[in-house]
């Protein structure tokens, strides 16, 4: 009887769709101190080369940052004083994603779709969801009320709240808001001035300054969204050049022997976020030194 059950199970698995659960959902290519992942009762200090698993709660401190690459080349960055969970990740035998579900809980993040079908991605926030169609965007989730903000850099971003009210961002530098009571397109960030632009720079830290990131995580011309006006001229108060390095302590991507940063065994995280200084222009997604 047991032999028959085993044969039936084997036959069922053989006919199932070619989906397999990855041992590690993603790999941390760049890590700054004060970054950890919690799975169940275990908390791991993240280092360059660390695996990120399904179910992980990833958190960063005031100086922390994690740059994650998934098997299908999806890119995800978690900024300082931020948190997310990897809800689900299925990888097909051909290397494409059967499903990738991530919940952004608070703080700053960057997301770029990989090689998989775009309807396979689900990005949740406390107030709704973000759908993608070949997309690059930066975002911010307010820690207090969960209101989420997104700035679009490429593709199409579909923003919906839990009441199923939706809108679409499909223009360069367009900003959207997801709140429990409304979904709104706030307009082109290049038209912002004064306090509004300062707020955008605080929310979208990687749009303002990409230098803390590995080059493969850069977006072409992202800096234009917060350091140019819609008509083109630079803000006279902004620098024309980007600091190539900007104090980043990331180890270069895909090191042969992962290094161990100066990370405390038990990070102490605080809810503060610094705003990086002005930057220079990168001219390609996986660009080289300009």
Coordinates of C-alpha atoms in Angstrom, one line a residue:
X1 CA 0.0 0.0 0.0
X2 CA 2.8 2.4 0.9
X3 CA 4.6 1.6 -2.3
X4 CA 1.4 2.4 -4.3
X5 CA 1.1 5.8 -2.4
X6 CA 4.7 6.6 -3.2
X7 CA 4.1 5.9 -6.9
X8 CA 1.0 8.0 -7.0
X9 CA 2.8 10.9 -5.3
X10 CA 5.7 10.7 -7.8
X11 CA 3.3 10.7 -10.7
X12 CA 1.5 13.8 -9.3
X13 CA 4.7 15.7 -8.9
X14 CA 5.8 14.8 -12.4
X15 CA 2.6 16.3 -13.8
X16 CA 2.8 19.5 -11.7
X17 CA 3.8 22.8 -13.2
X18 CA 7.6 23.2 -13.4
X19 CA 7.8 25.5 -10.3
X20 CA 10.4 25.0 -7.6
X21 CA 10.9 26.9 -4.3
X22 CA 14.3 28.5 -4.3
X23 CA 16.5 27.7 -1.3
X24 CA 17.2 31.4 -1.0
X25 CA 14.7 33.9 -2.5
X26 CA 17.5 36.4 -3.2
X27 CA 21.0 37.3 -2.4
X28 CA 22.3 40.5 -0.7
X29 CA 24.8 42.0 -3.1
X30 CA 25.3 45.2 -1.1
X31 CA 24.9 45.6 2.6
X32 CA 25.6 48.5 5.0
X33 CA 25.8 48.1 8.7
X34 CA 22.6 47.8 10.8
X35 CA 20.8 45.4 8.5
X36 CA 19.2 42.1 9.7
X37 CA 16.7 39.5 8.7
X38 CA 14.4 37.7 11.1
X39 CA 12.8 34.3 10.3
X40 CA 10.7 32.8 13.1
X41 CA 12.7 33.2 16.3
X42 CA 16.1 33.5 14.5
X43 CA 17.6 36.9 13.6
X44 CA 20.6 37.0 11.2
X45 CA 22.9 39.9 10.7
X46 CA 23.1 40.5 7.0
X47 CA 26.4 40.6 5.1
X48 CA 27.4 40.7 1.5
X49 CA 26.4 37.4 0.0
X50 CA 23.8 36.6 2.6
X51 CA 20.7 34.7 1.4
X52 CA 17.3 36.2 1.8
X53 CA 14.6 33.7 2.4
X54 CA 10.8 33.5 2.0
X55 CA 9.2 34.7 5.2
X56 CA 12.2 36.9 6.1
X57 CA 11.5 40.2 7.9
X58 CA 14.3 42.4 6.7
X59 CA 15.0 45.6 8.8
X60 CA 17.6 48.3 8.6
X61 CA 18.9 50.8 11.1
X62 CA 19.5 54.5 10.6
X63 CA 22.7 53.8 8.6
X64 CA 21.5 50.5 7.2
X65 CA 20.9 49.5 3.6
X66 CA 20.4 46.2 1.7
X67 CA 20.5 45.6 -2.1
X68 CA 18.9 42.3 -3.1
X69 CA 19.1 40.5 -6.4
X70 CA 16.6 37.7 -7.1
X71 CA 17.2 34.7 -9.3
X72 CA 15.2 36.3 -12.2
X73 CA 17.2 39.5 -12.0
X74 CA 14.6 41.4 -10.1
X75 CA 16.3 44.2 -8.0
X76 CA 15.1 45.4 -4.6
X77 CA 16.7 48.0 -2.4
X78 CA 15.7 48.7 1.2
X79 CA 16.9 52.0 2.6
X80 CA 17.8 53.2 6.1
X81 CA 15.3 52.8 8.9
X82 CA 13.1 50.6 6.8
X83 CA 11.4 47.2 6.8
X84 CA 9.9 44.6 4.4
X85 CA 8.9 41.0 4.3
X86 CA 9.5 38.5 1.5
X87 CA 6.0 36.9 1.4
X88 CA 6.5 34.4 -1.4
X89 CA 8.9 33.5 -4.2
X90 CA 8.5 30.7 -6.7
X91 CA 11.2 30.2 -9.4
X92 CA 10.6 28.2 -12.5
X93 CA 13.0 25.7 -13.9
X94 CA 13.9 28.2 -16.7
X95 CA 14.9 30.8 -14.1
X96 CA 11.8 33.0 -14.4
X97 CA 9.7 33.8 -11.4
X98 CA 6.4 32.0 -11.0
X99 CA 5.6 34.5 -8.3
X100 CA 7.3 37.2 -6.3
X101 CA 5.4 38.8 -3.4
X102 CA 7.0 41.5 -1.2
X103 CA 5.4 43.6 1.5
X104 CA 7.0 47.0 2.1
X105 CA 6.3 47.8 5.7
X106 CA 8.0 51.2 6.2
X107 CA 10.7 53.5 4.9
X108 CA 12.5 53.9 1.6
X109 CA 12.8 51.3 -1.2
X110 CA 13.7 50.8 -4.9
X111 CA 12.3 48.2 -7.2
X112 CA 13.0 47.0 -10.7
X113 CA 11.4 44.1 -12.4
X114 CA 13.5 41.3 -13.7
X115 CA 13.1 38.8 -16.6
X116 CA 9.7 37.3 -15.5
X117 CA 6.2 38.1 -16.7
X118 CA 5.1 41.3 -15.1
X119 CA 1.9 40.0 -13.7
X120 CA 3.9 37.7 -11.5
X121 CA 5.0 40.5 -9.2
X122 CA 2.9 41.7 -6.2
X123 CA 4.2 44.5 -4.0
X124 CA 2.1 45.2 -0.9
X125 CA 2.1 48.3 1.3
X126 CA 0.1 48.9 4.5
X127 CA -2.6 50.8 2.5
X128 CA -2.7 48.9 -0.8
X129 CA -0.7 47.3 -3.6
X130 CA 1.7 48.4 -6.4
X131 CA 1.4 46.6 -9.7
X132 CA 4.1 46.7 -12.3
X133 CA 4.5 46.5 -16.1
X134 CA 8.2 46.4 -16.9
X135 CA 8.9 48.9 -14.2
X136 CA 11.5 50.9 -12.3
X137 CA 10.4 53.0 -9.4
X138 CA 11.4 54.4 -6.0
X139 CA 9.0 54.5 -3.0
X140 CA 8.4 55.6 0.6
X141 CA 6.0 54.1 3.2
X142 CA 5.2 56.3 6.1
X143 CA 5.9 54.6 9.4
X144 CA 3.0 56.3 11.2
X145 CA -0.1 55.7 9.0
X146 CA 1.3 53.5 6.3
X147 CA 0.5 56.0 3.5
X148 CA 2.7 55.1 0.5
X149 CA 4.3 57.3 -2.2
X150 CA 5.9 56.2 -5.5
X151 CA 7.9 57.9 -8.1
X152 CA 8.0 56.3 -11.5
X153 CA 11.2 56.0 -13.6
X154 CA 10.3 53.4 -16.2
X155 CA 7.4 51.2 -17.4
X156 CA 4.0 51.5 -15.9
X157 CA 3.2 51.6 -12.2
X158 CA -0.4 50.7 -11.1
X159 CA -1.3 51.9 -7.6
X160 CA -4.4 50.7 -5.7
X161 CA -5.6 51.0 -2.2
X162 CA -7.4 48.4 -0.1
X163 CA -10.7 49.9 -1.3
X164 CA -9.7 48.9 -4.8
X165 CA -9.4 52.5 -6.0
X166 CA -6.6 52.6 -8.6
X167 CA -4.6 54.9 -10.7
X168 CA -1.7 54.7 -13.1
X169 CA 1.8 56.3 -13.3
X170 CA 3.1 56.1 -16.8
X171 CA 5.0 59.4 -17.2
X172 CA 8.6 60.1 -16.3
X173 CA 9.1 61.5 -12.7
X174 CA 5.3 61.1 -12.0
X175 CA 4.5 60.8 -8.2
X176 CA 1.6 58.8 -6.8
X177 CA 0.1 58.4 -3.4
X178 CA -1.7 55.4 -1.9
X179 CA -3.7 56.2 1.2
X180 CA -6.5 54.2 2.9
X181 CA -9.0 56.9 1.8
X182 CA -7.7 57.8 -1.6
X183 CA -5.3 57.1 -4.5
X184 CA -3.9 60.1 -6.3
X185 CA -1.4 61.1 -8.9
X186 CA 0.4 64.1 -7.4
X187 CA 2.1 65.2 -10.7
X188 CA 5.6 65.6 -12.1
X189 CA 8.2 65.9 -9.4
X190 CA 10.2 68.3 -11.7
X191 CA 7.5 70.9 -11.1
X192 CA 7.9 70.8 -7.4
X193 CA 9.7 73.6 -5.5
X194 CA 10.6 74.5 -1.9
X195 CA 9.3 72.4 0.9
X196 CA 7.5 70.0 -1.5
X197 CA 10.7 69.2 -3.3
X198 CA 12.6 68.8 -0.1
X199 CA 10.0 66.3 1.1
X200 CA 10.3 64.4 -2.2
X201 CA 14.0 64.2 -1.7
X202 CA 13.6 62.8 1.8
X203 CA 11.1 60.2 0.6
X204 CA 12.8 59.2 -2.6
X205 CA 16.4 59.2 -1.4
X206 CA 17.7 57.1 -4.3
X207 CA 16.1 59.3 -6.9
X208 CA 17.9 62.3 -5.4
X209 CA 21.2 60.4 -5.0
X210 CA 22.1 57.0 -6.4
X211 CA 25.8 57.0 -5.3
X212 CA 25.1 54.8 -2.2
X213 CA 24.0 52.0 -4.6
X214 CA 26.0 49.5 -6.7
X215 CA 25.9 50.6 -10.3
X216 CA 23.6 47.8 -11.5
X217 CA 20.9 49.2 -9.2
X218 CA 21.1 52.6 -10.8
X219 CA 18.3 54.0 -13.0
X220 CA 19.1 56.1 -16.0
X221 CA 18.5 59.8 -15.5
X222 CA 16.7 59.2 -12.2
X223 CA 18.4 62.3 -10.6
X224 CA 16.7 64.5 -13.2
X225 CA 13.4 64.1 -11.4
X226 CA 14.5 66.0 -8.3
X227 CA 17.4 68.1 -9.4
X228 CA 16.0 69.6 -12.6
X229 CA 12.9 71.6 -13.4
X230 CA 10.3 70.3 -15.9
X231 CA 11.7 72.8 -18.5
X232 CA 15.2 71.5 -18.2
X233 CA 17.5 74.0 -16.3
X234 CA 19.2 72.8 -13.1
X235 CA 18.2 74.1 -9.8
X236 CA 20.9 76.7 -9.0
X237 CA 21.2 75.4 -5.5
X238 CA 22.1 71.9 -6.7
X239 CA 25.5 70.6 -7.7
X240 CA 25.9 69.6 -11.3
X241 CA 28.0 66.6 -10.4
X242 CA 27.4 63.4 -8.5
X243 CA 29.7 62.1 -5.9
X244 CA 30.7 58.7 -7.3
X245 CA 30.9 56.8 -4.0
X246 CA 29.0 59.2 -1.7
X247 CA 30.3 57.5 1.4
X248 CA 29.0 54.1 0.3
X249 CA 30.6 51.2 2.2
X250 CA 29.1 48.5 -0.1
X251 CA 31.4 45.8 -1.3
X252 CA 31.4 45.3 -5.1
X253 CA 28.7 43.0 -6.4
X254 CA 29.1 39.2 -6.6
X255 CA 32.4 39.0 -4.6
X256 CA 34.2 35.7 -4.8
X257 CA 34.8 35.7 -1.1
X258 CA 32.1 37.7 0.8
X259 CA 33.5 40.2 3.2
X260 CA 32.1 40.9 6.7
X261 CA 31.2 44.6 7.3
X262 CA 31.5 46.2 10.7
X263 CA 28.0 45.2 11.8
X264 CA 26.9 44.8 15.5
X265 CA 25.8 41.3 16.4
X266 CA 22.5 42.7 17.6
X267 CA 21.8 45.8 15.7
X268 CA 19.9 48.6 17.5
X269 CA 17.6 50.3 15.0
X270 CA 16.2 53.8 15.4
X271 CA 13.5 55.6 13.4
X272 CA 15.7 58.3 11.8
X273 CA 16.6 58.9 8.2
X274 CA 19.3 61.1 6.8
X275 CA 19.1 62.7 3.4
X276 CA 22.1 62.2 1.2
X277 CA 23.7 65.2 -0.6
X278 CA 23.4 66.1 -4.3
X279 CA 24.7 63.7 -6.9
X280 CA 25.8 63.2 -10.6
X281 CA 23.9 61.8 -13.6
X282 CA 24.1 58.1 -14.5
X283 CA 23.3 57.5 -18.2
X284 CA 22.3 53.8 -18.1
X285 CA 20.6 51.1 -16.0
X286 CA 23.8 49.1 -15.5
X287 CA 25.9 52.1 -16.3
X288 CA 29.6 52.6 -16.0
X289 CA 31.5 55.6 -14.5
X290 CA 30.2 58.6 -16.3

